[in-house]
């Protein structure tokens, strides 16, 4: 458990019988290695919560070490919804997450529990709170057509086409972001409408729950150090062997979304002989830091427009976020944010 978790736990007292009539939802948001899990466990020891994972890699069975997934004993003590729900070959989407998360939230509230969403997949939060789950699901045939074009024409050509068809979407998607580029063109092919218009139509479909959004944002140098230490610890725990075992699955390839996850991509390349071990580890740490930068950008900008996120540094003042949740649950707002 991260060091900051010890400080979170130092302030815990239980409130087992407290009632929360307005059905609040707590979101614990932050970059990788920022201490979200430690704070979630502290809340679970203090309140009747239902933990819901917001992690696009922890949904997959067999991807344990590289995703920093809590081990079996920890999950037995602190159960999480939306962990280990799919095999790594299986597709999943932000829209499906929103549907699954809404089900978990309403079921928890019916049981008198507080739903606590914890994780760093910012697109999942965005989708849940803007209603984009109402968009059409992935169309395998149209997606295959676009991916075939991508292989022949390249991402720059397809991005130029998107810029012609939907300049607003193209402005938010980098040419090398192939996954989002393919999805945008797939939506156009499937619906005949620009994705920006489809997304705009969903903005008034906000969930009815009052929400407290806690953002964990450690100082950059300290976060980078934690990321490096955690990646090295993953290697020591057997991360390379975990990826080697995944590579033996007949239907799993390096192109699968699960294997494009940070860390897995770099170790897969090492096992393919494309890099040496030291380079793979260095690249994994760099990719993890780049992921953290993107997560922080999302948290401070686009996601910040969806939720009124309050930022805390869990390293310099680890008790502050827990105190904010305590105060919120004593006096939750009268209407959703």
mmCIF file of C-alpha atoms in Angstrom:
data_model
loop_
_atom_site.group_PDB
_atom_site.id
_atom_site.type_symbol
_atom_site.label_atom_id
_atom_site.label_comp_id
_atom_site.label_asym_id
_atom_site.label_seq_id
_atom_site.Cartn_x
_atom_site.Cartn_y
_atom_site.Cartn_z
ATOM 1 C CA UNK A 1 0.000 0.000 0.000
ATOM 2 C CA UNK A 2 1.325 3.497 -0.790
ATOM 3 C CA UNK A 3 2.986 5.342 2.043
ATOM 4 C CA UNK A 4 0.323 8.035 2.026
ATOM 5 C CA UNK A 5 -2.245 5.362 2.837
ATOM 6 C CA UNK A 6 -0.757 4.994 6.303
ATOM 7 C CA UNK A 7 -1.462 8.657 6.964
ATOM 8 C CA UNK A 8 -5.021 8.339 5.673
ATOM 9 C CA UNK A 9 -5.650 5.467 8.072
ATOM 10 C CA UNK A 10 -4.288 7.414 11.034
ATOM 11 C CA UNK A 11 -7.468 9.534 11.223
ATOM 12 C CA UNK A 12 -10.068 6.773 10.888
ATOM 13 C CA UNK A 13 -13.058 6.302 13.155
ATOM 14 C CA UNK A 14 -16.076 4.263 12.079
ATOM 15 C CA UNK A 15 -19.577 5.539 11.316
ATOM 16 C CA UNK A 16 -21.451 2.287 10.652
ATOM 17 C CA UNK A 17 -25.011 3.502 11.262
ATOM 18 C CA UNK A 18 -24.980 6.944 9.646
ATOM 19 C CA UNK A 19 -27.639 7.518 6.970
ATOM 20 C CA UNK A 20 -27.127 9.437 3.720
ATOM 21 C CA UNK A 21 -30.642 10.234 2.448
ATOM 22 C CA UNK A 22 -29.568 12.190 -0.648
ATOM 23 C CA UNK A 23 -27.633 9.235 -2.090
ATOM 24 C CA UNK A 24 -24.296 10.959 -2.677
ATOM 25 C CA UNK A 25 -21.609 9.593 -4.983
ATOM 26 C CA UNK A 26 -17.896 10.053 -4.259
ATOM 27 C CA UNK A 27 -15.351 10.142 -7.100
ATOM 28 C CA UNK A 28 -11.665 9.612 -6.271
ATOM 29 C CA UNK A 29 -9.809 10.836 -9.344
ATOM 30 C CA UNK A 30 -6.118 11.214 -10.058
ATOM 31 C CA UNK A 31 -3.100 10.101 -12.047
ATOM 32 C CA UNK A 32 -1.460 6.734 -11.694
ATOM 33 C CA UNK A 33 0.365 6.174 -8.381
ATOM 34 C CA UNK A 34 -1.281 9.178 -6.697
ATOM 35 C CA UNK A 35 -2.822 7.291 -3.763
ATOM 36 C CA UNK A 36 -6.426 6.815 -4.916
ATOM 37 C CA UNK A 37 -6.612 3.222 -3.705
ATOM 38 C CA UNK A 38 -5.280 4.082 -0.243
ATOM 39 C CA UNK A 39 -7.921 6.769 0.157
ATOM 40 C CA UNK A 40 -10.631 4.382 -1.058
ATOM 41 C CA UNK A 41 -9.622 1.817 1.555
ATOM 42 C CA UNK A 42 -9.673 4.481 4.257
ATOM 43 C CA UNK A 43 -13.220 5.397 3.289
ATOM 44 C CA UNK A 44 -14.224 1.728 3.219
ATOM 45 C CA UNK A 45 -12.985 1.341 6.796
ATOM 46 C CA UNK A 46 -14.935 4.407 7.845
ATOM 47 C CA UNK A 47 -18.218 4.310 5.905
ATOM 48 C CA UNK A 48 -20.612 1.790 4.302
ATOM 49 C CA UNK A 49 -19.255 2.225 0.788
ATOM 50 C CA UNK A 50 -19.461 0.282 -2.456
ATOM 51 C CA UNK A 51 -16.163 0.593 -4.339
ATOM 52 C CA UNK A 52 -16.448 0.815 -8.133
ATOM 53 C CA UNK A 53 -13.258 0.606 -10.191
ATOM 54 C CA UNK A 54 -12.801 3.210 -12.927
ATOM 55 C CA UNK A 55 -9.838 1.563 -14.651
ATOM 56 C CA UNK A 56 -9.763 0.417 -18.270
ATOM 57 C CA UNK A 57 -7.090 -2.218 -17.541
ATOM 58 C CA UNK A 58 -8.250 -3.632 -14.198
ATOM 59 C CA UNK A 59 -11.433 -4.858 -15.889
ATOM 60 C CA UNK A 60 -9.370 -7.689 -17.405
ATOM 61 C CA UNK A 61 -8.696 -11.023 -15.756
ATOM 62 C CA UNK A 62 -5.043 -12.030 -15.682
ATOM 63 C CA UNK A 63 -3.800 -8.435 -15.780
ATOM 64 C CA UNK A 64 -2.928 -8.036 -12.124
ATOM 65 C CA UNK A 65 0.613 -6.875 -11.446
ATOM 66 C CA UNK A 66 0.915 -4.365 -14.276
ATOM 67 C CA UNK A 67 -2.396 -2.720 -13.419
ATOM 68 C CA UNK A 68 -1.611 -2.413 -9.690
ATOM 69 C CA UNK A 69 -4.777 -4.396 -9.058
ATOM 70 C CA UNK A 70 -5.342 -5.190 -5.374
ATOM 71 C CA UNK A 71 -4.505 -8.815 -4.629
ATOM 72 C CA UNK A 72 -7.118 -11.460 -3.835
ATOM 73 C CA UNK A 73 -6.870 -11.037 -0.065
ATOM 74 C CA UNK A 74 -7.266 -7.274 -0.347
ATOM 75 C CA UNK A 75 -10.219 -7.605 -2.717
ATOM 76 C CA UNK A 76 -11.841 -9.999 -0.250
ATOM 77 C CA UNK A 77 -11.591 -7.304 2.423
ATOM 78 C CA UNK A 78 -12.386 -4.409 0.072
ATOM 79 C CA UNK A 79 -14.577 -5.751 -2.751
ATOM 80 C CA UNK A 80 -14.579 -3.746 -5.985
ATOM 81 C CA UNK A 81 -17.145 -3.774 -8.744
ATOM 82 C CA UNK A 82 -15.914 -3.772 -12.369
ATOM 83 C CA UNK A 83 -12.651 -5.584 -11.662
ATOM 84 C CA UNK A 84 -11.933 -8.909 -13.403
ATOM 85 C CA UNK A 85 -15.100 -8.830 -15.506
ATOM 86 C CA UNK A 86 -13.578 -9.678 -18.912
ATOM 87 C CA UNK A 87 -10.870 -11.722 -20.579
ATOM 88 C CA UNK A 88 -8.132 -9.570 -22.154
ATOM 89 C CA UNK A 89 -9.303 -10.454 -25.675
ATOM 90 C CA UNK A 90 -12.768 -9.022 -25.034
ATOM 91 C CA UNK A 91 -13.791 -5.526 -26.177
ATOM 92 C CA UNK A 92 -14.990 -2.888 -23.741
ATOM 93 C CA UNK A 93 -15.923 0.746 -24.189
ATOM 94 C CA UNK A 94 -16.521 3.922 -22.238
ATOM 95 C CA UNK A 95 -20.195 3.631 -23.101
ATOM 96 C CA UNK A 96 -20.409 0.143 -21.668
ATOM 97 C CA UNK A 97 -18.592 1.331 -18.556
ATOM 98 C CA UNK A 98 -21.150 4.093 -18.058
ATOM 99 C CA UNK A 99 -23.972 1.575 -18.290
ATOM 100 C CA UNK A 100 -22.242 -0.810 -15.885
ATOM 101 C CA UNK A 101 -21.341 1.972 -13.445
ATOM 102 C CA UNK A 102 -24.873 3.366 -13.389
ATOM 103 C CA UNK A 103 -26.166 -0.094 -12.513
ATOM 104 C CA UNK A 104 -23.622 -0.456 -9.696
ATOM 105 C CA UNK A 105 -24.389 3.017 -8.348
ATOM 106 C CA UNK A 106 -28.155 2.585 -8.239
ATOM 107 C CA UNK A 107 -27.857 -0.913 -6.741
ATOM 108 C CA UNK A 108 -25.514 0.369 -4.024
ATOM 109 C CA UNK A 109 -27.822 3.260 -3.202
ATOM 110 C CA UNK A 110 -30.753 0.854 -2.924
ATOM 111 C CA UNK A 111 -28.733 -1.066 -0.314
ATOM 112 C CA UNK A 112 -27.998 2.117 1.637
ATOM 113 C CA UNK A 113 -24.330 2.189 0.585
ATOM 114 C CA UNK A 114 -22.280 5.116 -0.687
ATOM 115 C CA UNK A 115 -20.940 4.487 -4.203
ATOM 116 C CA UNK A 116 -17.250 5.394 -4.382
ATOM 117 C CA UNK A 117 -15.771 5.507 -7.870
ATOM 118 C CA UNK A 118 -12.002 5.096 -7.772
ATOM 119 C CA UNK A 119 -9.600 5.080 -10.699
ATOM 120 C CA UNK A 120 -7.788 7.099 -13.309
ATOM 121 C CA UNK A 121 -9.512 6.364 -16.627
ATOM 122 C CA UNK A 122 -10.686 9.907 -17.227
ATOM 123 C CA UNK A 123 -12.740 9.116 -20.328
ATOM 124 C CA UNK A 124 -14.864 6.757 -18.243
ATOM 125 C CA UNK A 125 -15.725 9.514 -15.769
ATOM 126 C CA UNK A 126 -16.429 11.911 -18.615
ATOM 127 C CA UNK A 127 -18.743 9.434 -20.308
ATOM 128 C CA UNK A 128 -20.606 8.622 -17.103
ATOM 129 C CA UNK A 129 -21.261 12.276 -16.330
ATOM 130 C CA UNK A 130 -22.144 13.477 -19.842
ATOM 131 C CA UNK A 131 -24.377 10.659 -21.042
ATOM 132 C CA UNK A 132 -22.231 9.592 -23.980
ATOM 133 C CA UNK A 133 -23.187 6.014 -23.168
ATOM 134 C CA UNK A 134 -26.260 6.659 -25.356
ATOM 135 C CA UNK A 135 -24.054 6.732 -28.466
ATOM 136 C CA UNK A 136 -24.201 3.731 -30.794
ATOM 137 C CA UNK A 137 -22.020 0.802 -29.727
ATOM 138 C CA UNK A 138 -19.011 -0.193 -31.772
ATOM 139 C CA UNK A 139 -19.904 -1.520 -35.219
ATOM 140 C CA UNK A 140 -17.419 -4.338 -35.968
ATOM 141 C CA UNK A 141 -17.910 -4.163 -39.741
ATOM 142 C CA UNK A 142 -17.490 -0.401 -40.007
ATOM 143 C CA UNK A 143 -14.567 -0.451 -37.587
ATOM 144 C CA UNK A 144 -12.829 -3.143 -39.638
ATOM 145 C CA UNK A 145 -13.273 -1.052 -42.794
ATOM 146 C CA UNK A 146 -11.721 1.996 -41.155
ATOM 147 C CA UNK A 147 -8.867 0.016 -39.608
ATOM 148 C CA UNK A 148 -8.111 -1.480 -43.032
ATOM 149 C CA UNK A 149 -7.922 2.025 -44.471
ATOM 150 C CA UNK A 150 -5.736 3.113 -41.577
ATOM 151 C CA UNK A 151 -3.254 0.339 -42.340
ATOM 152 C CA UNK A 152 -3.021 1.428 -45.993
ATOM 153 C CA UNK A 153 -3.441 5.214 -45.882
ATOM 154 C CA UNK A 154 -1.974 6.036 -42.466
ATOM 155 C CA UNK A 155 -3.285 8.081 -39.570
ATOM 156 C CA UNK A 156 -2.434 11.481 -41.082
ATOM 157 C CA UNK A 157 -4.712 10.879 -44.073
ATOM 158 C CA UNK A 158 -7.589 9.688 -41.912
ATOM 159 C CA UNK A 159 -7.140 12.602 -39.530
ATOM 160 C CA UNK A 160 -7.326 14.973 -42.498
ATOM 161 C CA UNK A 161 -10.583 13.302 -43.523
ATOM 162 C CA UNK A 162 -11.953 13.729 -39.999
ATOM 163 C CA UNK A 163 -10.936 17.401 -40.082
ATOM 164 C CA UNK A 164 -12.991 17.807 -43.252
ATOM 165 C CA UNK A 165 -16.032 15.951 -41.886
ATOM 166 C CA UNK A 166 -15.931 17.170 -38.279
ATOM 167 C CA UNK A 167 -13.374 19.916 -37.579
ATOM 168 C CA UNK A 168 -14.449 20.189 -33.940
ATOM 169 C CA UNK A 169 -13.694 16.524 -33.212
ATOM 170 C CA UNK A 170 -10.456 16.628 -35.202
ATOM 171 C CA UNK A 171 -9.247 19.515 -33.059
ATOM 172 C CA UNK A 172 -9.494 17.324 -29.935
ATOM 173 C CA UNK A 173 -7.931 14.156 -31.415
ATOM 174 C CA UNK A 174 -4.228 13.853 -32.188
ATOM 175 C CA UNK A 175 -3.344 12.174 -35.513
ATOM 176 C CA UNK A 176 -1.432 9.446 -33.658
ATOM 177 C CA UNK A 177 -4.377 8.680 -31.335
ATOM 178 C CA UNK A 178 -5.523 5.858 -33.556
ATOM 179 C CA UNK A 179 -8.134 4.443 -31.217
ATOM 180 C CA UNK A 180 -10.097 7.692 -30.913
ATOM 181 C CA UNK A 181 -9.559 8.493 -34.593
ATOM 182 C CA UNK A 182 -11.036 5.172 -35.673
ATOM 183 C CA UNK A 183 -13.965 5.573 -33.271
ATOM 184 C CA UNK A 184 -14.767 9.064 -34.580
ATOM 185 C CA UNK A 185 -14.790 7.935 -38.208
ATOM 186 C CA UNK A 186 -16.738 4.820 -37.257
ATOM 187 C CA UNK A 187 -19.449 6.994 -35.678
ATOM 188 C CA UNK A 188 -19.673 9.085 -38.833
ATOM 189 C CA UNK A 189 -19.946 5.973 -40.981
ATOM 190 C CA UNK A 190 -22.520 4.382 -38.665
ATOM 191 C CA UNK A 191 -24.737 7.385 -37.908
ATOM 192 C CA UNK A 192 -24.080 9.840 -40.716
ATOM 193 C CA UNK A 193 -23.528 12.539 -38.101
ATOM 194 C CA UNK A 194 -20.353 14.200 -36.796
ATOM 195 C CA UNK A 195 -19.283 12.918 -33.361
ATOM 196 C CA UNK A 196 -19.167 16.465 -31.977
ATOM 197 C CA UNK A 197 -22.900 16.831 -32.653
ATOM 198 C CA UNK A 198 -23.636 13.446 -31.101
ATOM 199 C CA UNK A 199 -21.659 14.331 -27.987
ATOM 200 C CA UNK A 200 -23.318 17.742 -27.688
ATOM 201 C CA UNK A 201 -26.742 16.105 -27.766
ATOM 202 C CA UNK A 202 -25.812 14.092 -24.673
ATOM 203 C CA UNK A 203 -24.705 16.971 -22.466
ATOM 204 C CA UNK A 204 -28.098 17.361 -20.773
ATOM 205 C CA UNK A 205 -28.229 13.704 -19.735
ATOM 206 C CA UNK A 206 -26.396 14.187 -16.468
ATOM 207 C CA UNK A 207 -26.845 11.686 -13.633
ATOM 208 C CA UNK A 208 -29.215 12.682 -10.816
ATOM 209 C CA UNK A 209 -26.784 12.058 -7.959
ATOM 210 C CA UNK A 210 -25.089 14.704 -5.831
ATOM 211 C CA UNK A 211 -21.378 14.110 -6.361
ATOM 212 C CA UNK A 212 -18.186 14.994 -4.544
ATOM 213 C CA UNK A 213 -15.186 14.795 -6.880
ATOM 214 C CA UNK A 214 -11.830 14.525 -5.109
ATOM 215 C CA UNK A 215 -8.772 15.013 -7.300
ATOM 216 C CA UNK A 216 -5.411 13.747 -6.052
ATOM 217 C CA UNK A 217 -2.611 15.766 -7.606
ATOM 218 C CA UNK A 218 0.826 15.160 -6.050
ATOM 219 C CA UNK A 219 3.763 17.421 -6.759
ATOM 220 C CA UNK A 220 5.278 16.395 -10.094
ATOM 221 C CA UNK A 221 8.751 15.312 -8.989
ATOM 222 C CA UNK A 222 7.355 13.262 -6.111
ATOM 223 C CA UNK A 223 4.808 11.626 -8.420
ATOM 224 C CA UNK A 224 7.505 10.747 -10.948
ATOM 225 C CA UNK A 225 9.551 9.126 -8.200
ATOM 226 C CA UNK A 226 6.567 7.089 -7.022
ATOM 227 C CA UNK A 227 5.847 5.972 -10.584
ATOM 228 C CA UNK A 228 9.422 4.765 -11.073
ATOM 229 C CA UNK A 229 9.473 2.946 -7.744
ATOM 230 C CA UNK A 230 6.139 1.281 -8.412
ATOM 231 C CA UNK A 231 7.127 0.099 -11.885
ATOM 232 C CA UNK A 232 10.348 -1.392 -10.534
ATOM 233 C CA UNK A 233 8.313 -3.102 -7.800
ATOM 234 C CA UNK A 234 6.006 -4.555 -10.454
ATOM 235 C CA UNK A 235 9.002 -6.027 -12.253
ATOM 236 C CA UNK A 236 10.203 -7.562 -8.988
ATOM 237 C CA UNK A 237 6.742 -9.028 -8.376
ATOM 238 C CA UNK A 238 6.750 -10.874 -11.712
ATOM 239 C CA UNK A 239 5.269 -8.455 -14.238
ATOM 240 C CA UNK A 240 7.357 -9.878 -17.084
ATOM 241 C CA UNK A 241 6.131 -13.396 -16.331
ATOM 242 C CA UNK A 242 2.561 -12.083 -16.247
ATOM 243 C CA UNK A 243 2.880 -10.667 -19.762
ATOM 244 C CA UNK A 244 4.607 -13.838 -20.960
ATOM 245 C CA UNK A 245 1.612 -15.849 -19.743
ATOM 246 C CA UNK A 246 -0.770 -13.495 -21.527
ATOM 247 C CA UNK A 247 1.197 -13.904 -24.759
ATOM 248 C CA UNK A 248 0.370 -17.624 -24.774
ATOM 249 C CA UNK A 249 -3.355 -16.900 -25.192
ATOM 250 C CA UNK A 250 -4.162 -17.848 -28.822
ATOM 251 C CA UNK A 251 -6.590 -14.991 -29.501
ATOM 252 C CA UNK A 252 -4.586 -12.246 -27.792
ATOM 253 C CA UNK A 253 -2.317 -10.006 -29.864
ATOM 254 C CA UNK A 254 -0.243 -6.908 -29.236
ATOM 255 C CA UNK A 255 -2.924 -4.905 -31.065
ATOM 256 C CA UNK A 256 -5.625 -5.719 -28.501
ATOM 257 C CA UNK A 257 -6.724 -2.686 -26.443
ATOM 258 C CA UNK A 258 -5.774 -4.539 -23.254
ATOM 259 C CA UNK A 259 -2.210 -5.030 -24.471
ATOM 260 C CA UNK A 260 -1.892 -1.390 -25.454
ATOM 261 C CA UNK A 261 -2.106 -0.539 -21.753
ATOM 262 C CA UNK A 262 0.923 1.243 -20.338
ATOM 263 C CA UNK A 263 3.571 -1.244 -19.260
ATOM 264 C CA UNK A 264 2.058 -4.196 -21.080
ATOM 265 C CA UNK A 265 2.947 -2.753 -24.476
ATOM 266 C CA UNK A 266 6.598 -2.224 -23.466
ATOM 267 C CA UNK A 267 7.026 -5.658 -21.855
ATOM 268 C CA UNK A 268 5.355 -7.360 -24.832
ATOM 269 C CA UNK A 269 7.869 -5.655 -27.141
ATOM 270 C CA UNK A 270 10.713 -6.877 -24.929
ATOM 271 C CA UNK A 271 9.398 -10.441 -25.050
ATOM 272 C CA UNK A 272 9.169 -10.136 -28.836
ATOM 273 C CA UNK A 273 12.871 -9.233 -28.900
ATOM 274 C CA UNK A 274 12.299 -5.654 -30.039
ATOM 275 C CA UNK A 275 14.102 -4.197 -26.996
ATOM 276 C CA UNK A 276 16.249 -5.384 -24.134
ATOM 277 C CA UNK A 277 15.019 -5.703 -20.559
ATOM 278 C CA UNK A 278 16.515 -2.467 -19.257
ATOM 279 C CA UNK A 279 15.124 -0.486 -22.185
ATOM 280 C CA UNK A 280 11.662 -1.982 -21.716
ATOM 281 C CA UNK A 281 11.660 -0.986 -18.051
ATOM 282 C CA UNK A 282 12.862 2.528 -18.859
ATOM 283 C CA UNK A 283 10.227 2.871 -21.585
ATOM 284 C CA UNK A 284 7.546 1.576 -19.226
ATOM 285 C CA UNK A 285 8.428 4.202 -16.625
ATOM 286 C CA UNK A 286 8.467 6.952 -19.259
ATOM 287 C CA UNK A 287 5.102 5.816 -20.636
ATOM 288 C CA UNK A 288 3.652 5.748 -17.112
ATOM 289 C CA UNK A 289 4.808 9.318 -16.511
ATOM 290 C CA UNK A 290 3.329 10.387 -19.842
ATOM 291 C CA UNK A 291 0.061 8.723 -18.855
ATOM 292 C CA UNK A 292 0.078 10.639 -15.570
ATOM 293 C CA UNK A 293 0.575 13.897 -17.469
ATOM 294 C CA UNK A 294 -2.409 13.137 -19.710
ATOM 295 C CA UNK A 295 -4.527 12.191 -16.699
ATOM 296 C CA UNK A 296 -3.681 15.437 -14.922
ATOM 297 C CA UNK A 297 -4.492 17.421 -18.071
ATOM 298 C CA UNK A 298 -7.868 15.696 -18.299
ATOM 299 C CA UNK A 299 -8.526 16.274 -14.604
ATOM 300 C CA UNK A 300 -7.667 19.960 -14.783
ATOM 301 C CA UNK A 301 -9.436 20.711 -18.056
ATOM 302 C CA UNK A 302 -12.038 18.583 -19.788
ATOM 303 C CA UNK A 303 -13.082 16.538 -16.757
ATOM 304 C CA UNK A 304 -12.982 19.658 -14.643
ATOM 305 C CA UNK A 305 -15.814 20.985 -16.796
ATOM 306 C CA UNK A 306 -17.876 17.871 -16.088
ATOM 307 C CA UNK A 307 -17.336 17.812 -12.320
ATOM 308 C CA UNK A 308 -16.431 20.397 -9.710
ATOM 309 C CA UNK A 309 -13.162 18.682 -8.808
ATOM 310 C CA UNK A 310 -11.342 19.821 -5.683
ATOM 311 C CA UNK A 311 -7.613 19.075 -5.826
ATOM 312 C CA UNK A 312 -5.486 17.792 -2.942
ATOM 313 C CA UNK A 313 -1.843 16.818 -2.636
ATOM 314 C CA UNK A 314 -1.959 13.447 -0.840
ATOM 315 C CA UNK A 315 1.754 13.568 -0.046
ATOM 316 C CA UNK A 316 2.011 16.946 1.668
ATOM 317 C CA UNK A 317 -1.415 16.845 3.359
ATOM 318 C CA UNK A 318 -2.745 13.288 3.219
ATOM 319 C CA UNK A 319 -5.603 13.835 5.678
ATOM 320 C CA UNK A 320 -7.161 16.755 3.779
ATOM 321 C CA UNK A 321 -9.030 14.719 1.170
ATOM 322 C CA UNK A 322 -10.448 12.378 3.802
ATOM 323 C CA UNK A 323 -11.563 15.372 5.860
ATOM 324 C CA UNK A 324 -13.275 16.834 2.788
ATOM 325 C CA UNK A 325 -15.280 13.651 2.304
ATOM 326 C CA UNK A 326 -16.203 13.654 5.996
ATOM 327 C CA UNK A 327 -17.484 17.214 5.778
ATOM 328 C CA UNK A 328 -19.387 16.525 2.569
ATOM 329 C CA UNK A 329 -21.151 13.479 3.932
ATOM 330 C CA UNK A 330 -22.258 15.434 6.984
ATOM 331 C CA UNK A 331 -23.814 18.147 4.799
ATOM 332 C CA UNK A 332 -24.298 16.910 1.221
ATOM 333 C CA UNK A 333 -25.553 19.412 -1.361
ATOM 334 C CA UNK A 334 -29.270 19.629 -2.057
ATOM 335 C CA UNK A 335 -28.961 19.012 -5.802
ATOM 336 C CA UNK A 336 -26.608 17.221 -8.196
ATOM 337 C CA UNK A 337 -23.539 18.982 -9.502
#
